[in-house]
Amino acid sequence: MLTAEQTNRWLERFAEKIEANKDYLSELDGIIGDGDHGNNMARGIEEMRKKLQAADPANGSEVLKNASVALLSKIGGAAGPLYGTALLEMSKQMTEADDLSAVVKAGLDGVQKRGKAEEGEKTMVDVFAPVYRELEAGNLTVEAVEDAVEATRELKATKGRASYLGERSIGELDPGAVSIGYLFISLIEEGLTDV
Amino acid sequence: MSDIGIIISSHVADLAHGVYRMLKEAAPEVSITYAGGTDDDDIGSSFEKIQAAIEANESSHCLAFYDLGSAKMTMEMAIDMSDKKIELMDVSFIEGAYTAASLLSGGATYNNVMEQLAPLNIK
């Protein structure tokens, strides 16, 4: 399973992507939501970095747990409890399983339970679920993640604030799907999907 | 004092405080606590504020009322981590909370409160 050093590298790359795309995420959210996803994520990431730098974790599970608490406390929007739950459930599963796809599945189950979302509702679940399936099949690539993110464009939102827009949400990417996409692309880019 | 308390969670600090004031007038002896906005009082939810509202409530059994998505999900996480019995009410925010406060103040039973809240279930 991922070591503390590997998990730190994964989350640091994720943090860099969120920072680099902060305005883009808020812009996407401005179209179909309340326009704060980029700023909220950036605030959470800043706290996560502080926590991770100050910590002396024994393993990857502890790193994810520390990150979970930081994101939960500081994001401030719906992404807070969703990312908080995803990372916390992955952290718990890491102590039990030796299989990364089982870890991602635990995160996915947690997010679905927390947000009561199914696939096809234009949420982060529409990236999380295919990522789990590809990972389990041993096929997870950056392209597969990007395709899953892009596929949210044609979906009509039925969960979250974008659902108030109904048909008008079609044609735009879901900001939560984009940001969770960065999390999994970071995992692949750090070469951690087959450790 | 009623055995059951009330917790309010809103995206906006002023809104949470406003609902608190409204309820308190109808139910001065019910323990009511509230959390609104982010840590910086921006619009959103604060896990710490919600956790503090749960801890500060004098009752160990509370009904929780929320406005929108993240106020609910953040409350759920705080409930998971609390030893208190807290029931998240999927009813209209202000009408539901006000109804519960008035009934509890009048000495209504738990079952009675639940009966009266049932038609307000809209979420």
Tab-separated table of N, CA, C and O in Angstrom, chain A residues 34 36 40 43 68 72-82 84-85 88 113-116 161 164, chain B residues 11 37-40 42-48 67-70 72-78 80-81:
chain	number	residue	atom	x	y	z
A	34	ASP	N	-22.457	28.196	-7.713
A	34	ASP	CA	-22.371	29.500	-7.063
A	34	ASP	C	-20.994	30.139	-7.195
A	34	ASP	O	-20.706	31.128	-6.526
A	36	ASP	N	-17.889	29.382	-6.384
A	36	ASP	CA	-16.857	29.439	-5.347
A	36	ASP	C	-15.983	28.186	-5.272
A	36	ASP	O	-15.152	28.062	-4.387
A	40	ASN	N	-12.843	27.836	-2.765
A	40	ASN	CA	-13.051	26.918	-1.652
A	40	ASN	C	-11.986	25.823	-1.630
A	40	ASN	O	-11.406	25.521	-0.583
A	43	ARG	N	-8.619	27.168	-0.574
A	43	ARG	CA	-8.554	27.392	0.875
A	43	ARG	C	-8.315	26.060	1.600
A	43	ARG	O	-7.527	25.979	2.536
A	68	SER	N	-7.859	14.761	5.064
A	68	SER	CA	-9.315	14.739	5.160
A	68	SER	C	-9.832	15.782	6.152
A	68	SER	O	-10.760	16.540	5.860
A	72	LEU	N	-12.076	18.992	5.128
A	72	LEU	CA	-13.400	19.083	5.759
A	72	LEU	C	-13.555	20.409	6.497
A	72	LEU	O	-14.592	21.062	6.400
A	73	SER	N	-12.516	20.825	7.226
A	73	SER	CA	-12.656	22.039	8.042
A	73	SER	C	-12.586	23.314	7.230
A	73	SER	O	-13.135	24.317	7.649
A	74	LYS	N	-11.868	23.303	6.107
A	74	LYS	CA	-11.606	24.597	5.471
A	74	LYS	C	-12.259	24.864	4.120
A	74	LYS	O	-12.307	26.001	3.697
A	75	ILE	N	-12.722	23.845	3.437
A	75	ILE	CA	-13.285	24.107	2.095
A	75	ILE	C	-14.522	24.994	2.185
A	75	ILE	O	-14.661	25.962	1.450
A	76	GLY	N	-15.443	24.668	3.082
A	76	GLY	CA	-16.570	25.570	3.344
A	76	GLY	C	-17.789	25.355	2.469
A	76	GLY	O	-18.872	25.774	2.819
A	77	GLY	N	-17.650	24.716	1.327
A	77	GLY	CA	-18.808	24.412	0.485
A	77	GLY	C	-19.128	22.935	0.562
A	77	GLY	O	-18.591	22.217	1.406
A	78	ALA	N	-19.997	22.480	-0.337
A	78	ALA	CA	-20.398	21.070	-0.334
A	78	ALA	C	-19.196	20.155	-0.579
A	78	ALA	O	-19.188	19.005	-0.143
A	79	ALA	N	-18.173	20.680	-1.260
A	79	ALA	CA	-16.985	19.863	-1.512
A	79	ALA	C	-16.278	19.486	-0.206
A	79	ALA	O	-15.569	18.479	-0.168
A	80	GLY	N	-16.462	20.264	0.856
A	80	GLY	CA	-15.796	19.981	2.137
A	80	GLY	C	-16.152	18.604	2.684
A	80	GLY	O	-15.290	17.736	2.814
A	81	PRO	N	-17.448	18.392	2.997
A	81	PRO	CA	-17.820	17.066	3.484
A	81	PRO	C	-17.616	15.957	2.455
A	81	PRO	O	-17.380	14.814	2.835
A	82	LEU	N	-17.684	16.287	1.172
A	82	LEU	CA	-17.505	15.239	0.152
A	82	LEU	C	-16.038	14.802	0.061
A	82	LEU	O	-15.729	13.615	0.129
A	84	GLY	N	-13.832	15.423	2.359
A	84	GLY	CA	-13.504	14.941	3.705
A	84	GLY	C	-13.878	13.470	3.849
A	84	GLY	O	-13.086	12.651	4.329
A	85	THR	N	-15.086	13.135	3.402
A	85	THR	CA	-15.555	11.749	3.489
A	85	THR	C	-14.736	10.837	2.581
A	85	THR	O	-14.317	9.749	2.995
A	88	LEU	N	-11.304	10.281	4.074
A	88	LEU	CA	-11.386	9.551	5.348
A	88	LEU	C	-11.672	8.068	5.105
A	88	LEU	O	-11.041	7.194	5.708
A	113	LYS	N	-22.712	7.850	-0.349
A	113	LYS	CA	-23.543	7.829	0.850
A	113	LYS	C	-23.768	9.268	1.352
A	113	LYS	O	-24.882	9.664	1.665
A	114	ARG	N	-22.692	10.045	1.364
A	114	ARG	CA	-22.780	11.416	1.874
A	114	ARG	C	-23.634	12.300	0.961
A	114	ARG	O	-24.471	13.059	1.413
A	115	GLY	N	-23.408	12.203	-0.334
A	115	GLY	CA	-24.096	13.105	-1.261
A	115	GLY	C	-25.367	12.519	-1.845
A	115	GLY	O	-26.065	13.183	-2.593
A	116	LYS	N	-25.665	11.259	-1.512
A	116	LYS	CA	-26.838	10.552	-2.052
A	116	LYS	C	-26.874	10.633	-3.577
A	116	LYS	O	-27.925	10.800	-4.175
A	161	ARG	N	-26.336	22.048	-6.363
A	161	ARG	CA	-26.917	23.331	-6.732
A	161	ARG	C	-27.187	23.446	-8.228
A	161	ARG	O	-28.105	24.123	-8.649
A	164	TYR	N	-30.712	23.022	-9.889
A	164	TYR	CA	-31.720	24.086	-9.992
A	164	TYR	C	-31.782	24.634	-11.425
A	164	TYR	O	-32.758	25.250	-11.815
B	11	HIS	N	-26.071	28.501	5.621
B	11	HIS	CA	-24.921	28.960	4.849
B	11	HIS	C	-24.499	30.377	5.219
B	11	HIS	O	-23.411	30.819	4.872
B	37	GLY	N	-22.438	30.094	8.121
B	37	GLY	CA	-21.306	30.600	7.348
B	37	GLY	C	-20.030	29.807	7.576
B	37	GLY	O	-19.995	28.864	8.361
B	38	THR	N	-18.989	30.220	6.860
B	38	THR	CA	-17.687	29.551	6.993
B	38	THR	C	-16.938	30.104	8.205
B	38	THR	O	-17.423	31.002	8.892
B	39	ASP	N	-15.747	29.596	8.441
B	39	ASP	CA	-14.900	30.082	9.543
B	39	ASP	C	-14.677	31.590	9.435
B	39	ASP	O	-14.530	32.281	10.435
B	40	ASP	N	-14.624	32.102	8.191
B	40	ASP	CA	-14.383	33.537	7.976
B	40	ASP	C	-15.682	34.316	7.782
B	40	ASP	O	-15.668	35.433	7.268
B	42	ASP	N	-17.826	33.877	5.611
B	42	ASP	CA	-18.299	33.924	4.228
B	42	ASP	C	-19.483	32.961	4.109
B	42	ASP	O	-19.802	32.237	5.044
B	43	ILE	N	-20.079	32.925	2.911
B	43	ILE	CA	-21.216	32.033	2.702
B	43	ILE	C	-20.722	30.606	2.483
B	43	ILE	O	-19.859	30.359	1.647
B	44	GLY	N	-21.238	29.692	3.286
B	44	GLY	CA	-20.802	28.301	3.219
B	44	GLY	C	-21.002	27.639	4.571
B	44	GLY	O	-21.814	28.106	5.376
B	45	SER	N	-20.282	26.569	4.821
B	45	SER	CA	-20.447	25.851	6.080
B	45	SER	C	-19.111	25.651	6.772
B	45	SER	O	-18.100	25.480	6.116
B	46	SER	N	-19.143	25.665	8.083
B	46	SER	CA	-17.935	25.430	8.865
B	46	SER	C	-18.130	24.212	9.740
B	46	SER	O	-19.030	24.180	10.591
B	47	PHE	N	-17.299	23.216	9.545
B	47	PHE	CA	-17.372	22.017	10.375
B	47	PHE	C	-17.164	22.371	11.849
B	47	PHE	O	-17.881	21.890	12.718
B	48	GLU	N	-16.202	23.261	12.104
B	48	GLU	CA	-15.916	23.629	13.501
B	48	GLU	C	-17.096	24.328	14.164
B	48	GLU	O	-17.442	24.051	15.302
B	67	ASP	N	-30.395	24.687	5.920
B	67	ASP	CA	-30.984	25.295	4.716
B	67	ASP	C	-30.667	24.502	3.441
B	67	ASP	O	-31.562	23.985	2.804
B	68	LEU	N	-29.373	24.381	3.081
B	68	LEU	CA	-29.044	23.746	1.798
B	68	LEU	C	-27.939	22.703	1.943
B	68	LEU	O	-27.363	22.531	3.022
B	69	GLY	N	-27.625	22.085	0.807
B	69	GLY	CA	-26.659	20.980	0.685
B	69	GLY	C	-25.492	20.897	1.653
B	69	GLY	O	-25.423	19.955	2.430
B	70	SER	N	-24.568	21.853	1.624
B	70	SER	CA	-23.357	21.643	2.421
B	70	SER	C	-23.640	21.789	3.912
B	70	SER	O	-22.969	21.181	4.742
B	72	LYS	N	-26.171	20.602	5.295
B	72	LYS	CA	-26.656	19.269	5.660
B	72	LYS	C	-25.497	18.270	5.748
B	72	LYS	O	-25.349	17.574	6.744
B	73	MET	N	-24.679	18.232	4.701
B	73	MET	CA	-23.614	17.222	4.681
B	73	MET	C	-22.579	17.459	5.775
B	73	MET	O	-22.056	16.512	6.363
B	74	THR	N	-22.283	18.743	6.032
B	74	THR	CA	-21.319	19.036	7.087
B	74	THR	C	-21.909	18.652	8.442
B	74	THR	O	-21.213	18.110	9.309
B	75	MET	N	-23.202	18.911	8.619
B	75	MET	CA	-23.891	18.514	9.850
B	75	MET	C	-23.853	16.985	10.013
B	75	MET	O	-23.591	16.476	11.097
B	76	GLU	N	-24.078	16.274	8.919
B	76	GLU	CA	-24.043	14.799	8.986
B	76	GLU	C	-22.696	14.293	9.482
B	76	GLU	O	-22.624	13.367	10.290
B	77	MET	N	-21.631	14.904	8.978
B	77	MET	CA	-20.297	14.460	9.409
B	77	MET	C	-20.089	14.752	10.888
B	77	MET	O	-19.534	13.939	11.618
B	78	ALA	N	-20.554	15.923	11.320
B	78	ALA	CA	-20.403	16.291	12.733
B	78	ALA	C	-21.239	15.355	13.616
B	78	ALA	O	-20.816	14.977	14.711
B	80	ASP	N	-21.964	12.241	12.908
B	80	ASP	CA	-21.235	10.964	12.946
B	80	ASP	C	-20.175	10.954	14.039
B	80	ASP	O	-19.862	9.918	14.603
B	81	MET	N	-19.591	12.119	14.279
B	81	MET	CA	-18.476	12.185	15.223
B	81	MET	C	-18.919	12.582	16.629
B	81	MET	O	-18.094	12.713	17.521
